[in-house]
C-alpha cells in the first residue's frame, strides 16, 4: 500500500510540473500570437510564417492555420461565402477540439489520484490496525505498548494517502480553470477570425460583381 501511495504521489508531482509548463507556454503563445494577429499584419504573410514554424504550431496559431488553409482551399474552388464560412468554421472547430484535448491530457489522472488515494490510505490503515490486533490476540500478556507501534505505522498510510491526494486535487482544480480560460480564448478567436474571413470574402465578391 505504501509503495502504491508513494508511486501515486511521485506521478502526481510529475504531472503537476509538466502541466504547469504546458499551460504556461500555451498562455504565452496565445498572447503572443494574438498580438501579432491584431497588429495589422497581412493574413497571407502570417499564414506563411505559421507554416514555417512546424514545431511551434499549437494553440491559437494552429487554429488560425486550419481556418486560413480551408479559406484558401474554398476560395480557389470559388465556393460562395456561406459555404466557405461553414467549411472554415468546421475546420477551426476540429482544431480547437484537438488543442483542448492537448490541454486536458493527464488532468483526469490527477483527478483519479486525488479521489482514490485517501481510500487506499484508509485501507492501509484498517489493514495495519487489524494485523496489530490479530498479533495482540496471539499473546497471553497483551499491552498497549505492544500494538502502539503497529497502529502508528498503520496511520502513516492515511497520512500518505492525504499527502498524495491534496496536491493532486488542488492542481487539478487550478489547471481545469486555466484550461477553461484557454478554451474560451481559442473559441473566441475562432469566431472572430471566421467573421474577418467572411467580411473579406464578401468584399472580394462585391468587388468582382462591380467589375463585371
XYZ file of C-alpha atoms in Angstrom, residues 8-211:
204
model
C 0.877 7.933 -6.914
C 2.451 10.909 -5.139
C 5.521 10.921 -7.401
C 3.355 10.536 -10.512
C 1.066 13.375 -9.473
C 4.012 15.725 -8.909
C 5.452 14.813 -12.317
C 2.122 15.615 -13.966
C 1.726 18.819 -11.927
C 5.153 20.045 -13.062
C 4.643 19.120 -16.718
C 1.129 20.587 -16.925
C 2.324 23.813 -15.315
C 4.892 24.227 -18.088
C 2.426 23.246 -20.838
C -0.314 25.613 -19.684
C 2.084 28.481 -19.055
C 3.556 28.072 -22.551
C 0.076 27.815 -24.105
C -0.997 31.073 -22.457
C 2.170 32.893 -23.532
C 1.835 31.612 -27.102
C -1.815 32.680 -27.275
C -0.983 36.204 -26.101
C 1.999 36.472 -28.439
C 0.117 35.220 -31.498
C -2.974 37.355 -30.880
C -0.761 40.444 -30.514
C 0.781 39.616 -33.872
C -2.591 38.828 -35.445
C -4.203 42.104 -34.363
C -1.135 44.165 -35.265
C -2.447 44.567 -38.816
C -0.120 42.064 -40.453
C -1.223 40.657 -43.800
C -3.016 37.367 -43.167
C -1.252 35.605 -46.024
C 2.133 36.637 -44.645
C 1.134 35.492 -41.173
C -0.043 32.173 -42.598
C 3.321 31.608 -44.278
C 5.120 32.425 -41.020
C 2.990 29.934 -39.112
C 3.561 27.204 -41.703
C 7.323 27.641 -41.446
C 7.251 27.183 -37.647
C 6.361 23.489 -37.785
C 7.462 22.745 -34.208
C 5.547 25.684 -32.695
C 2.138 25.273 -34.302
C -0.010 24.940 -31.216
C -2.920 26.778 -29.715
C -4.249 29.870 -31.485
C -1.623 29.577 -34.229
C -2.806 26.079 -35.093
C -6.441 27.221 -35.182
C -5.512 30.140 -37.439
C -3.592 27.823 -39.747
C -6.514 25.391 -40.021
C -9.003 28.177 -40.734
C -6.896 30.059 -43.266
C -5.866 26.873 -45.091
C -9.541 25.986 -45.524
C -10.291 29.549 -46.599
C -7.628 29.342 -49.316
C -8.949 25.971 -50.497
C -12.574 27.118 -50.710
C -11.574 30.444 -52.268
C -9.693 28.668 -55.051
C -12.710 26.478 -55.747
C -14.851 29.642 -55.902
C -17.211 28.493 -53.159
C -19.874 31.012 -52.142
C -19.434 32.963 -48.922
C -21.938 30.961 -46.858
C -20.415 27.590 -47.755
C -16.910 28.983 -47.283
C -17.772 30.242 -43.812
C -19.325 26.923 -42.787
C -16.290 24.994 -44.045
C -13.830 27.310 -42.286
C -15.774 27.098 -39.029
C -15.774 23.294 -39.186
C -12.023 23.214 -39.747
C -11.369 25.562 -36.836
C -13.799 23.664 -34.623
C -11.785 20.485 -35.206
C -8.544 22.374 -34.483
C -9.999 23.834 -31.275
C -11.083 20.361 -30.132
C -7.581 18.991 -30.751
C -5.972 21.820 -28.814
C -8.391 21.324 -25.942
C -7.554 17.611 -25.883
C -3.879 18.549 -25.713
C -4.515 20.857 -22.751
C -6.735 18.291 -20.999
C -4.253 15.434 -21.324
C -3.385 13.752 -17.997
C -5.712 16.003 -15.994
C -8.080 13.083 -15.497
C -5.186 11.139 -13.965
C -4.690 13.912 -11.405
C -8.386 13.743 -10.553
C -8.162 9.969 -10.174
C -5.150 10.189 -7.862
C -6.866 12.875 -5.808
C -10.039 10.831 -5.401
C -8.703 7.326 -4.702
C -5.517 7.998 -2.702
C -7.329 8.725 0.599
C -9.265 5.473 0.257
C -6.107 3.492 -0.457
C -4.515 5.106 2.602
C -7.579 4.302 4.698
C -7.464 0.697 3.509
C -3.806 0.514 4.533
C -4.645 1.915 7.970
C -7.502 -0.522 8.565
C -5.376 -3.425 7.394
C -2.468 -2.391 9.625
C -4.673 -1.954 12.706
C -6.344 -5.299 12.053
C -2.962 -7.017 11.856
C -1.877 -5.338 15.093
C -4.921 -6.635 16.966
C -4.544 -10.109 15.468
C -0.954 -10.136 16.727
C -2.167 -8.849 20.084
C -4.635 -11.713 20.399
C -1.908 -14.260 19.853
C -0.011 -13.372 23.047
C -1.014 -14.104 26.641
C 0.006 -10.845 28.256
C -1.183 -8.083 25.951
C -0.470 -4.415 26.494
C -0.939 -1.166 24.604
C 2.810 -0.874 24.162
C 2.747 -3.977 22.002
C 0.215 -2.621 19.493
C 1.094 1.070 19.571
C 3.967 0.819 17.036
C 1.815 -1.191 14.626
C -1.103 1.240 14.895
C 1.214 4.236 14.430
C 2.666 2.625 11.339
C -0.806 1.901 10.033
C -1.852 5.540 10.476
C 1.051 6.592 8.283
C -0.869 5.062 5.371
C -3.692 7.568 5.894
C -1.191 10.411 6.029
C 0.459 9.148 2.827
C -2.932 8.965 1.132
C -3.672 12.567 2.043
C -0.169 13.637 1.024
C -0.780 12.181 -2.433
C -4.370 13.405 -2.757
C -4.264 17.028 -1.555
C -1.711 18.396 -4.092
C -3.411 16.442 -6.896
C -6.845 17.888 -6.090
C -5.539 21.453 -5.747
C -3.577 21.195 -9.001
C -6.497 19.633 -10.862
C -8.877 22.440 -9.852
C -6.395 25.178 -10.764
C -5.403 23.600 -14.061
C -9.014 22.852 -15.024
C -9.780 26.547 -14.568
C -6.803 27.520 -16.725
C -7.840 25.031 -19.419
C -11.346 26.538 -19.439
C -9.906 30.022 -19.898
C -7.644 28.922 -22.730
C -10.522 27.054 -24.363
C -12.594 30.250 -24.253
C -9.678 32.132 -25.806
C -9.448 29.567 -28.622
C -13.192 29.580 -29.292
C -13.428 33.380 -29.229
C -10.509 33.682 -31.630
C -12.099 31.155 -33.999
C -15.347 33.138 -34.034
C -13.581 36.468 -34.584
C -11.360 35.043 -37.314
C -14.354 33.487 -39.090
C -16.068 36.893 -39.059
C -12.981 38.550 -40.558
C -12.767 35.941 -43.320
C -16.473 36.343 -44.038
C -16.088 40.112 -44.429
C -13.016 39.644 -46.595
C -14.770 37.122 -48.827
C -17.866 39.316 -49.126
C -15.733 42.326 -50.030
C -13.936 40.359 -52.744
C -17.248 39.065 -54.116
C -18.694 42.590 -54.227
C -15.567 43.881 -55.951
C -15.829 41.117 -58.541
C -19.520 41.920 -59.150
C -18.750 45.607 -59.641
C -16.010 44.743 -62.113
